[in-house]
Amino acid sequence: MAASSSTTKFQLTLPLVLHSISPGLAAYHVSRARALGVDDPALATSHCKRCGGYLFDGTSEIRVVRPGISKRRKLSRKLSKDKDSDSRVVSKTCLTCGYCDEVTLDRGNATLFPMPRKRTKTSCSSPQGIITLPTDLSHARNDLNPPKLASMTPSPLPSRSASQIPTSNPVSRPSSLPPTAKSTPESSSVPGSSKPARSKGRNKKTGLQDMLARNRERERQEQQKKAGEGSAGGLAAFLSGL
């Protein structure tokens, strides 16, 4: 028994080890183990039942569909009319050999929650679906309506004859006022802008004249000092020479 259990374990583990090296060789060992009567639920869900290829490496198509999609399920549904025929199945299609395996999903407690019935158009158009307002509400709605426009229109004014209309002579405007010359924006803006410019120029001229006058006064005072010092020094030299 120990040898058979170890052999079975080896046969089930060998395809998983060889898959990364040679997927074809791994599929061969899966088919060989099934032919020998050695099968495992894990290999049944992960490998194809016909060729033994691995289904979870991009070489298969797995979908959750309703059984009514396949023709076989349609025929069986028509013949049996089973209540559980609306259950969903897991469809596994091997892209290597084209084998399709369908496993019915367990509905669990879904039977306790029946599907709602579809509403028909006749039920919507029946007079039972029409809601009628009570008379009190209808009167209240009429009271809230605004008054008609005809009642709000003003009454026409009484017409007057041409003789009753007072005629007024046109009042002549006094011509004593002298005509005022329209000032253009250019003429009005030029004097205003030239006045500050002229005042600035005058201030600059007066400032320069004052500075020149001060400089001249200093030069004259310095010349006078130098002349006085020169005469005093000459007199001292003359006296010292005596």
XYZ file of N, CA and C in Angstrom:
726
model
N 0.832 -1.209 0.000
C 0.000 0.000 0.000
C 0.862 1.252 0.000
N 2.022 1.172 0.743
C 2.900 2.341 0.806
C 3.488 2.626 -0.547
N 3.863 1.552 -1.289
C 4.458 1.751 -2.609
C 3.445 2.317 -3.578
N 2.204 1.835 -3.522
C 1.175 2.336 -4.436
C 0.842 3.792 -4.143
N 0.795 4.183 -2.876
C 0.501 5.578 -2.535
C 1.621 6.499 -2.985
N 2.866 6.070 -2.829
C 3.984 6.890 -3.294
C 4.000 6.977 -4.816
N 3.662 5.875 -5.484
C 3.608 5.903 -6.950
C 2.502 6.828 -7.435
N 1.366 6.786 -6.775
C 0.259 7.675 -7.151
C 0.630 9.136 -6.935
N 1.290 9.402 -5.831
C 1.716 10.775 -5.553
C 2.718 11.255 -6.594
N 3.625 10.354 -7.010
C 4.611 10.705 -8.027
C 3.930 10.986 -9.374
N 2.960 10.176 -9.743
C 2.270 10.359 -11.015
C 1.449 11.652 -11.044
N 0.929 12.064 -9.915
C 0.147 13.300 -9.866
C 1.026 14.545 -9.771
N 2.236 14.403 -9.209
C 3.131 15.550 -9.057
C 3.984 15.771 -10.294
N 4.252 14.711 -11.057
C 5.143 14.812 -12.215
C 4.642 15.808 -13.266
N 3.363 15.876 -13.629
C 2.926 16.873 -14.625
C 3.151 18.313 -14.185
N 2.993 18.582 -12.895
C 3.210 19.943 -12.405
C 4.673 20.337 -12.469
N 5.566 19.368 -12.262
C 7.005 19.654 -12.324
C 7.456 19.849 -13.768
N 6.916 19.046 -14.684
C 7.340 19.107 -16.083
C 6.664 20.226 -16.878
N 5.676 20.885 -16.314
C 4.941 21.898 -17.088
C 5.828 23.075 -17.484
N 6.689 23.542 -16.579
C 7.561 24.681 -16.904
C 8.648 24.312 -17.901
N 8.979 23.022 -18.000
C 10.034 22.582 -18.930
C 9.434 22.203 -20.274
N 8.418 21.354 -20.260
C 7.790 20.874 -21.492
C 6.301 20.706 -21.245
N 5.465 21.666 -21.663
C 4.019 21.534 -21.445
C 3.418 20.323 -22.155
N 3.955 19.971 -23.318
C 3.430 18.802 -24.024
C 3.686 17.508 -23.278
N 4.903 17.375 -22.702
C 5.230 16.184 -21.924
C 4.384 16.109 -20.656
N 4.117 17.270 -20.028
C 3.266 17.292 -18.836
C 1.840 16.867 -19.179
N 1.318 17.304 -20.330
C -0.023 16.891 -20.755
C -0.073 15.392 -21.037
N 1.025 14.850 -21.583
C 1.074 13.402 -21.837
C 0.985 12.620 -20.535
N 1.713 13.048 -19.502
C 1.683 12.336 -18.221
C 0.317 12.476 -17.544
N -0.387 13.587 -17.746
C -1.740 13.719 -17.192
C -2.684 12.715 -17.854
N -2.599 12.616 -19.174
C -3.450 11.642 -19.887
C -3.086 10.210 -19.512
N -1.794 9.941 -19.301
C -1.344 8.600 -18.923
C -1.863 8.236 -17.534
N -1.811 9.199 -16.589
C -2.303 8.922 -15.236
C -3.805 8.658 -15.244
N -4.548 9.383 -16.072
C -5.988 9.155 -16.153
C -6.289 7.808 -16.804
N -5.479 7.436 -17.767
C -5.693 6.124 -18.398
C -5.427 4.987 -17.423
N -4.483 5.208 -16.500
C -4.184 4.200 -15.490
C -5.175 4.221 -14.337
N -6.109 5.112 -14.356
C -7.102 5.178 -13.289
C -6.701 6.046 -12.132
N -5.634 6.808 -12.281
C -5.180 7.708 -11.217
C -5.651 9.120 -11.586
N -6.517 9.665 -10.819
C -7.049 11.006 -11.102
C -7.179 11.774 -9.796
N -7.107 13.078 -9.917
C -7.165 13.955 -8.743
C -8.112 15.118 -9.060
N -8.926 15.568 -8.108
C -9.830 16.691 -8.400
C -9.098 17.958 -8.830
N -7.879 18.178 -8.296
C -7.115 19.365 -8.693
C -6.725 19.297 -10.162
N -6.277 18.122 -10.623
C -5.925 17.966 -12.036
C -7.164 18.038 -12.925
N -8.302 17.613 -12.419
C -9.524 17.649 -13.220
C -9.979 19.075 -13.497
N -9.732 19.995 -12.549
C -10.144 21.386 -12.754
C -9.091 22.222 -13.465
N -7.813 21.846 -13.360
C -6.737 22.653 -13.941
C -6.239 22.139 -15.277
N -6.604 20.908 -15.697
C -6.118 20.332 -16.949
C -7.302 19.874 -17.796
N -7.099 19.904 -19.096
C -8.152 19.504 -20.034
C -8.436 18.007 -19.883
N -9.717 17.648 -19.971
C -10.098 16.247 -19.807
C -9.829 15.416 -21.054
N -9.595 16.051 -22.178
C -9.332 15.293 -23.397
C -7.831 15.178 -23.670
N -7.114 16.316 -23.746
C -5.689 16.275 -24.110
C -4.768 16.392 -22.913
N -5.275 16.783 -21.738
C -4.435 16.913 -20.557
C -3.648 18.202 -20.489
N -3.925 19.177 -21.367
C -3.199 20.448 -21.337
C -3.607 21.320 -20.163
N -2.657 22.169 -19.732
C -2.908 23.073 -18.609
C -3.806 24.212 -19.093
N -4.851 24.544 -18.326
C -5.868 25.497 -18.772
C -5.648 26.918 -18.279
N -4.734 27.125 -17.344
C -4.593 28.438 -16.721
C -3.328 29.164 -17.156
N -2.842 28.913 -18.371
C -1.657 29.613 -18.870
C -1.954 30.358 -20.170
N -3.221 30.677 -20.401
C -3.597 31.420 -21.601
C -4.007 30.562 -22.770
N -4.077 29.252 -22.601
C -4.467 28.351 -23.691
C -5.897 27.853 -23.522
N -6.727 28.629 -22.816
C -8.116 28.215 -22.610
C -8.994 29.453 -22.491
N -10.282 29.220 -22.546
C -11.275 30.284 -22.405
C -12.293 29.836 -21.366
N -12.390 30.597 -20.289
C -13.263 30.237 -19.174
C -14.305 31.339 -19.014
N -15.561 30.964 -19.023
C -16.663 31.913 -18.890
C -17.744 31.336 -17.988
N -18.496 32.226 -17.383
C -19.683 31.848 -16.615
C -20.891 32.227 -17.462
N -21.606 31.226 -17.964
C -22.707 31.450 -18.903
C -23.952 30.740 -18.398
N -25.045 31.044 -19.051
C -26.295 30.344 -18.769
C -26.368 29.083 -19.629
N -26.980 28.057 -19.153
C -27.017 26.813 -19.930
C -27.826 26.921 -21.203
N -28.656 27.946 -21.363
C -29.463 28.082 -22.565
C -28.653 28.475 -23.780
N -27.371 28.857 -23.619
C -26.557 29.285 -24.752
C -26.205 28.105 -25.642
N -25.843 26.989 -25.052
C -25.446 25.830 -25.845
C -26.673 25.098 -26.380
N -26.535 24.467 -27.524
C -27.653 23.758 -28.160
C -28.080 22.550 -27.330
N -27.103 21.878 -26.744
C -27.436 20.708 -25.933
C -28.303 21.104 -24.746
N -27.925 22.215 -24.131
C -28.693 22.659 -22.975
C -30.094 23.097 -23.382
N -30.228 23.676 -24.570
C -31.551 24.076 -25.035
C -32.469 22.868 -25.214
N -31.905 21.811 -25.830
C -32.710 20.610 -26.045
C -33.091 19.953 -24.732
N -32.114 19.865 -23.824
C -32.409 19.238 -22.536
C -33.400 20.058 -21.734
N -33.329 21.386 -21.904
C -34.266 22.242 -21.178
C -35.685 22.075 -21.699
N -35.830 21.940 -23.010
C -37.159 21.745 -23.586
C -37.742 20.391 -23.206
N -36.869 19.379 -23.150
C -37.360 18.034 -22.857
C -37.665 17.851 -21.376
N -36.746 18.280 -20.553
C -36.905 18.033 -19.113
C -37.766 19.088 -18.431
N -37.605 20.374 -18.831
C -38.302 21.495 -18.197
C -38.054 21.498 -16.696
N -36.796 21.376 -16.372
C -36.406 21.343 -14.960
C -36.411 22.763 -14.407
N -36.764 22.904 -13.137
C -36.768 24.219 -12.513
C -35.364 24.763 -12.326
N -34.396 23.868 -12.176
C -33.027 24.313 -11.956
C -32.294 24.570 -13.264
N -33.002 24.601 -14.393
C -32.318 24.819 -15.667
C -31.838 26.256 -15.830
N -32.311 27.189 -14.993
C -31.869 28.574 -15.074
C -30.561 28.818 -14.347
N -29.982 27.790 -13.752
C -28.718 27.960 -13.047
C -27.595 28.205 -14.040
N -26.519 28.808 -13.568
C -25.391 29.147 -14.427
C -24.338 28.050 -14.360
N -23.516 28.007 -15.411
C -22.468 26.989 -15.502
C -21.154 27.676 -15.829
N -20.045 27.018 -15.458
C -18.695 27.465 -15.797
C -18.267 26.706 -17.041
N -18.077 27.423 -18.130
C -17.709 26.811 -19.410
C -16.206 26.971 -19.616
N -15.487 25.841 -19.726
C -14.044 25.826 -19.964
C -13.797 25.248 -21.353
N -13.201 26.057 -22.221
C -12.917 25.641 -23.592
C -11.413 25.581 -23.783
N -10.890 24.413 -24.119
C -9.460 24.246 -24.362
C -9.152 24.725 -25.778
N -8.249 25.689 -25.908
C -7.888 26.219 -27.220
C -6.921 25.321 -27.967
N -6.391 24.294 -27.311
C -5.473 23.370 -27.984
C -6.239 22.314 -28.777
N -7.215 21.658 -28.114
C -7.978 20.602 -28.786
C -9.426 20.986 -29.051
N -9.914 22.117 -28.477
C -11.279 22.566 -28.694
C -12.312 21.906 -27.813
N -11.914 21.172 -26.803
C -12.871 20.502 -25.925
C -13.505 21.529 -24.988
N -14.814 21.421 -24.778
C -15.567 22.331 -23.912
C -16.157 21.528 -22.759
N -15.842 21.955 -21.566
C -16.334 21.293 -20.359
C -17.191 22.287 -19.586
N -18.361 21.867 -19.162
C -19.296 22.718 -18.432
C -19.567 22.109 -17.064
N -19.405 22.952 -16.050
C -19.637 22.536 -14.666
C -20.736 23.428 -14.101
N -21.804 22.799 -13.619
C -22.942 23.560 -13.089
C -22.596 24.135 -11.725
N -22.897 25.420 -11.546
C -22.640 26.075 -10.271
C -23.772 25.784 -9.300
N -23.406 25.692 -8.037
C -24.394 25.439 -6.996
C -25.161 26.731 -6.715
N -26.462 26.683 -6.804
C -27.272 27.875 -6.591
C -27.369 28.266 -5.126
N -27.124 27.340 -4.223
C -27.186 27.664 -2.810
C -28.593 28.026 -2.377
N -28.731 29.196 -1.732
C -30.049 29.639 -1.258
C -30.725 30.573 -2.255
N -30.310 30.514 -3.524
C -30.949 31.381 -4.525
C -32.394 30.997 -4.766
N -32.745 29.730 -4.500
C -34.135 29.304 -4.703
C -35.092 29.953 -3.711
N -34.561 30.443 -2.582
C -35.413 31.099 -1.599
C -35.829 32.498 -2.033
N -35.161 33.054 -3.035
C -35.446 34.408 -3.504
C -35.907 34.328 -4.958
N -37.203 34.207 -5.192
C -37.686 34.071 -6.572
C -37.470 35.352 -7.366
N -37.369 35.186 -8.668
C -37.179 36.322 -9.562
C -38.472 37.122 -9.669
N -38.388 38.451 -9.729
C -39.616 39.252 -9.874
C -40.221 39.077 -11.260
N -41.525 39.165 -11.315
C -42.212 39.008 -12.589
C -42.064 40.276 -13.428
N -42.030 40.080 -14.722
C -41.917 41.210 -15.638
C -43.273 41.902 -15.770
N -43.230 43.198 -15.780
C -44.459 43.969 -15.917
C -44.862 44.039 -17.388
N -46.139 43.922 -17.629
C -46.659 44.002 -18.992
C -47.208 45.396 -19.263
N -47.383 45.697 -20.532
C -47.886 47.014 -20.911
C -49.356 47.187 -20.540
N -50.092 46.079 -20.512
C -51.520 46.183 -20.200
C -51.755 46.636 -18.776
N -50.856 46.227 -17.870
C -51.020 46.632 -16.475
C -50.788 48.120 -16.302
N -49.888 48.674 -17.133
C -49.617 50.105 -17.020
C -50.761 50.935 -17.589
N -51.420 50.407 -18.652
C -52.496 51.161 -19.291
C -53.860 50.914 -18.659
N -53.941 50.094 -17.639
C -55.221 49.788 -17.004
C -55.689 50.989 -16.206
N -57.000 51.161 -16.009
C -57.484 52.321 -15.235
C -57.094 52.262 -13.777
N -56.628 51.085 -13.296
C -56.230 51.010 -11.892
C -54.976 51.828 -11.626
N -54.132 51.975 -12.654
C -52.896 52.722 -12.443
C -53.077 54.221 -12.496
N -54.278 54.714 -12.885
C -54.528 56.147 -12.979
C -54.884 56.667 -11.593
N -54.240 57.740 -11.183
C -54.474 58.345 -9.875
C -55.401 59.535 -10.068
N -56.518 59.534 -9.367
C -57.488 60.630 -9.457
C -57.410 61.467 -8.192
N -57.426 62.781 -8.372
C -57.375 63.681 -7.238
C -58.766 63.844 -6.641
N -58.894 64.021 -5.337
C -60.207 64.282 -4.736
C -60.735 65.647 -5.140
N -62.022 65.847 -4.935
C -62.667 67.101 -5.351
C -62.138 68.302 -4.578
N -61.789 68.101 -3.302
C -61.295 69.220 -2.497
C -59.992 69.752 -3.067
N -59.112 68.828 -3.468
C -57.834 69.257 -4.020
C -58.013 69.937 -5.368
N -58.955 69.453 -6.169
C -59.174 70.080 -7.473
C -59.683 71.508 -7.319
N -60.589 71.747 -6.313
C -61.054 73.117 -6.077
C -59.921 73.996 -5.569
N -59.068 73.419 -4.736
C -57.948 74.205 -4.222
C -57.001 74.608 -5.341
N -56.801 73.713 -6.297
C -55.929 74.044 -7.419
C -56.549 75.140 -8.277
N -57.858 75.124 -8.457
C -58.510 76.178 -9.228
C -58.414 77.521 -8.525
N -58.462 77.515 -7.175
C -58.348 78.772 -6.435
C -56.953 79.363 -6.548
N -55.957 78.509 -6.658
C -54.584 78.995 -6.736
C -54.214 79.514 -8.111
N -55.030 79.242 -9.135
C -54.716 79.699 -10.484
C -54.745 81.219 -10.537
N -53.885 81.867 -11.306
C -53.881 83.336 -11.399
C -55.112 83.826 -12.132
N -55.543 85.063 -11.928
C -56.712 85.602 -12.631
C -56.451 85.709 -14.115
N -57.513 85.749 -14.867
C -57.386 85.811 -16.312
C -56.858 87.171 -16.740
N -56.233 87.184 -17.905
C -55.671 88.425 -18.423
C -56.759 89.388 -18.876
N -57.913 88.832 -19.281
C -58.985 89.709 -19.754
C -59.483 90.629 -18.652
N -59.517 90.137 -17.404
C -59.980 90.967 -16.301
C -58.963 92.010 -15.891
N -57.693 91.816 -16.236
C -56.642 92.741 -15.841
C -56.381 93.808 -16.885
N -57.009 93.762 -18.060
C -56.761 94.755 -19.103
C -57.373 96.085 -18.701
N -56.694 97.231 -18.855
C -57.236 98.539 -18.456
C -58.338 98.982 -19.400
N -59.221 99.823 -18.873
C -60.325 100.354 -19.683
C -59.799 101.408 -20.638
N -60.334 101.516 -21.860
C -59.835 102.508 -22.826
C -60.155 103.921 -22.376
N -59.265 104.873 -22.682
C -59.446 106.270 -22.325
C -60.485 106.910 -23.241
N -61.251 107.893 -22.741
C -62.233 108.587 -23.608
C -61.528 109.400 -24.672
N -62.045 109.320 -25.872
C -61.433 110.026 -26.998
C -61.842 111.488 -26.986
N -60.919 112.358 -27.369
C -61.168 113.795 -27.423
C -61.178 114.238 -28.881
N -61.974 115.247 -29.116
C -62.014 115.806 -30.465
C -60.835 116.726 -30.687
N -60.601 117.045 -31.946
C -59.458 117.907 -32.270
C -59.638 119.313 -31.746
N -60.900 119.767 -31.603
C -61.136 121.134 -31.115
C -60.876 121.259 -29.628
N -61.045 120.159 -28.873
C -60.825 120.213 -27.430
C -59.357 120.145 -27.054
N -58.512 119.701 -27.956
C -57.088 119.595 -27.631
C -56.488 120.980 -27.598
N -55.908 121.423 -26.487
C -55.330 122.776 -26.423
C -54.073 122.845 -27.272
N -54.013 123.981 -28.012
C -52.824 124.221 -28.851
C -51.933 125.214 -28.149
N -50.689 124.968 -28.087
C -49.722 125.842 -27.412
C -48.742 126.358 -28.440
N -48.485 127.674 -28.359
C -47.518 128.270 -29.279
C -46.110 127.840 -28.912
N -45.307 127.605 -29.873
C -43.920 127.228 -29.544
C -43.169 128.376 -28.921
N -42.517 128.131 -27.838
C -41.760 129.150 -27.112
C -40.440 129.359 -27.820
N -40.173 130.603 -28.150
C -38.900 130.910 -28.833
C -37.788 131.002 -27.817
N -36.683 130.472 -28.152
C -35.533 130.502 -27.251
C -34.862 131.872 -27.300
N -34.403 132.325 -26.184
C -33.712 133.642 -26.200
C -32.415 133.539 -26.977
N -32.249 134.597 -27.842
C -31.028 134.635 -28.674
C -29.968 135.544 -28.111
N -30.182 136.031 -26.867
C -29.203 136.950 -26.284
C -27.939 136.250 -25.829
N -28.007 134.964 -25.605
C -26.825 134.256 -25.127
C -25.802 134.151 -26.234
N -24.581 134.438 -25.959
C -23.547 134.349 -27.017
C -23.263 132.891 -27.335
N -22.957 132.674 -28.567
C -22.616 131.281 -28.933
C -21.329 130.837 -28.262
N -21.402 129.698 -27.664
C -20.218 129.146 -26.974
C -19.438 128.275 -27.940
N -18.170 128.500 -27.946
C -17.293 127.713 -28.844
C -17.053 126.351 -28.231
N -17.232 125.395 -29.053
C -17.007 124.030 -28.588
C -15.517 123.772 -28.459
N -15.195 123.331 -27.310
C -13.765 123.065 -27.068
C -13.459 121.629 -27.425
N -12.494 121.493 -28.269
C -12.048 120.158 -28.668
C -11.162 119.578 -27.592
N -11.085 118.269 -27.511
C -10.214 117.667 -26.479
C -8.761 118.036 -26.645
N -8.359 118.336 -27.913
C -6.940 118.671 -28.113
C -6.630 120.052 -27.567
N -7.559 121.049 -27.894
C -7.307 122.422 -27.445
C -7.407 122.538 -25.935
N -8.309 121.770 -25.322
C -8.466 121.863 -23.873
C -7.340 121.180 -23.129
N -6.768 120.198 -23.734
C -5.713 119.463 -23.041
C -4.347 120.088 -23.216
N -4.128 120.904 -24.294
C -2.783 121.449 -24.556
C -2.399 122.503 -23.546
N -3.257 123.534 -23.241
C -2.821 124.553 -22.267
C -2.602 123.982 -20.893
N -3.469 123.098 -20.489
C -3.306 122.528 -19.155
C -2.003 121.788 -18.997
N -1.558 121.141 -20.057
C -0.314 120.386 -19.971
C 0.909 121.263 -20.138
N 0.752 122.466 -20.842
C 1.928 123.326 -21.071
C 2.250 124.175 -19.848
N 1.219 124.498 -19.007
C 1.480 125.342 -17.840
C 2.469 124.727 -16.863
N 2.269 123.482 -16.445
C 3.271 122.921 -15.518
C 4.635 122.787 -16.156
N 4.675 122.555 -17.498
C 5.986 122.437 -18.152
C 6.721 123.771 -18.125
N 5.990 124.895 -18.376
C 6.634 126.217 -18.355
C 7.100 126.580 -16.964
N 6.292 126.284 -15.961
C 6.679 126.613 -14.585
C 7.920 125.847 -14.163
N 8.024 124.595 -14.613
C 9.229 123.820 -14.288
C 10.459 124.424 -14.958
N 10.294 124.881 -16.239
C 11.438 125.479 -16.936
C 11.903 126.760 -16.258
N 10.946 127.577 -15.802
C 11.318 128.817 -15.121
C 12.039 128.535 -13.812
N 11.557 127.552 -13.082
C 12.214 127.223 -11.811
C 13.648 126.777 -12.035
N 13.849 126.006 -13.115
C 15.214 125.548 -13.411
C 16.132 126.723 -13.758
N 15.594 127.691 -14.559
C 16.423 128.839 -14.958
C 16.802 129.687 -13.762
N 15.831 129.971 -12.896
C 16.129 130.782 -11.711
C 17.111 130.075 -10.788
N 17.008 128.771 -10.677
C 17.963 128.045 -9.845
C 19.378 128.120 -10.397
N 19.546 128.022 -11.708
C 20.879 128.109 -12.327
C 21.470 129.506 -12.175
N 20.628 130.516 -12.344
C 21.129 131.889 -12.194
C 21.624 132.146 -10.778
N 20.874 131.638 -9.793
C 21.310 131.816 -8.398
C 22.633 131.120 -8.140
N 22.815 129.924 -8.676
C 24.073 129.202 -8.480
C 25.236 129.928 -9.139
N 25.026 130.458 -10.343
C 26.103 131.205 -11.016
C 26.470 132.467 -10.249
N 25.446 133.146 -9.725
C 25.732 134.370 -8.960
C 26.524 134.051 -7.703
N 26.202 132.968 -7.031
C 26.939 132.581 -5.824
C 28.386 132.232 -6.156
N 28.575 131.501 -7.239
C 29.954 131.137 -7.622
C 30.789 132.374 -7.943
N 30.191 133.346 -8.624
C 30.922 134.587 -8.945
C 31.288 135.346 -7.681
N 30.370 135.384 -6.736
C 30.642 136.095 -5.478
C 31.781 135.424 -4.714
N 31.822 134.101 -4.722
C 32.924 133.401 -4.040
C 34.261 133.684 -4.704
N 34.262 133.622 -6.028
C 35.523 133.885 -6.739
C 36.036 135.296 -6.458
N 35.142 136.256 -6.423
C 35.565 137.633 -6.165
C 36.119 137.781 -4.759
N 35.437 137.105 -3.778
C 35.945 137.179 -2.404
C 37.314 136.523 -2.271
N 37.503 135.386 -2.954
C 38.803 134.717 -2.897
C 39.897 135.570 -3.527
N 39.576 136.238 -4.637
C 40.571 137.110 -5.274
C 40.961 138.265 -4.362
N 39.951 138.822 -3.672
C 40.258 139.918 -2.747
C 41.158 139.449 -1.611
N 40.883 138.243 -1.087
C 41.727 137.710 -0.006
C 43.153 137.512 -0.473
N 43.300 136.938 -1.665
C 44.650 136.702 -2.196
C 45.405 138.009 -2.426
N 44.674 139.016 -2.914
C 45.340 140.311 -3.153
C 45.783 140.936 -1.838
N 44.935 140.845 -0.791
C 45.308 141.410 0.504
C 46.487 140.678 1.116
N 46.490 139.332 0.989
C 47.609 138.567 1.539
C 48.900 138.870 0.789
N 48.810 139.075 -0.525
C 50.031 139.372 -1.306
C 50.635 140.718 -0.952
N 49.787 141.722 -0.740
C 50.308 143.053 -0.373
C 50.911 143.036 1.022
N 50.265 142.287 1.927
C 50.807 142.219 3.292
C 52.131 141.479 3.315
N 52.250 140.435 2.493
C 53.516 139.693 2.462
C 54.635 140.513 1.837
N 54.288 141.324 0.827
C 55.331 142.170 0.205
C 55.844 143.229 1.163
N 54.924 143.807 1.946
C 55.317 144.816 2.917
C 56.188 144.218 4.005
N 55.830 143.002 4.434
C 56.643 142.353 5.476
C 58.020 142.026 4.960
N 58.114 141.624 3.706
C 59.433 141.311 3.134
C 60.282 142.564 2.990
N 59.625 143.681 2.646
C 60.370 144.930 2.514
C 60.920 145.391 3.849
N 60.068 145.262 4.892
C 60.517 145.686 6.206
C 61.617 144.792 6.751
N 61.492 143.499 6.475
C 62.546 142.602 6.959
C 63.860 142.841 6.234
N 63.759 143.299 4.977
C 65.000 143.587 4.248
C 65.723 144.796 4.781
N 65.037 145.748 5.367
C 65.671 146.904 5.967
C 66.365 146.531 7.267
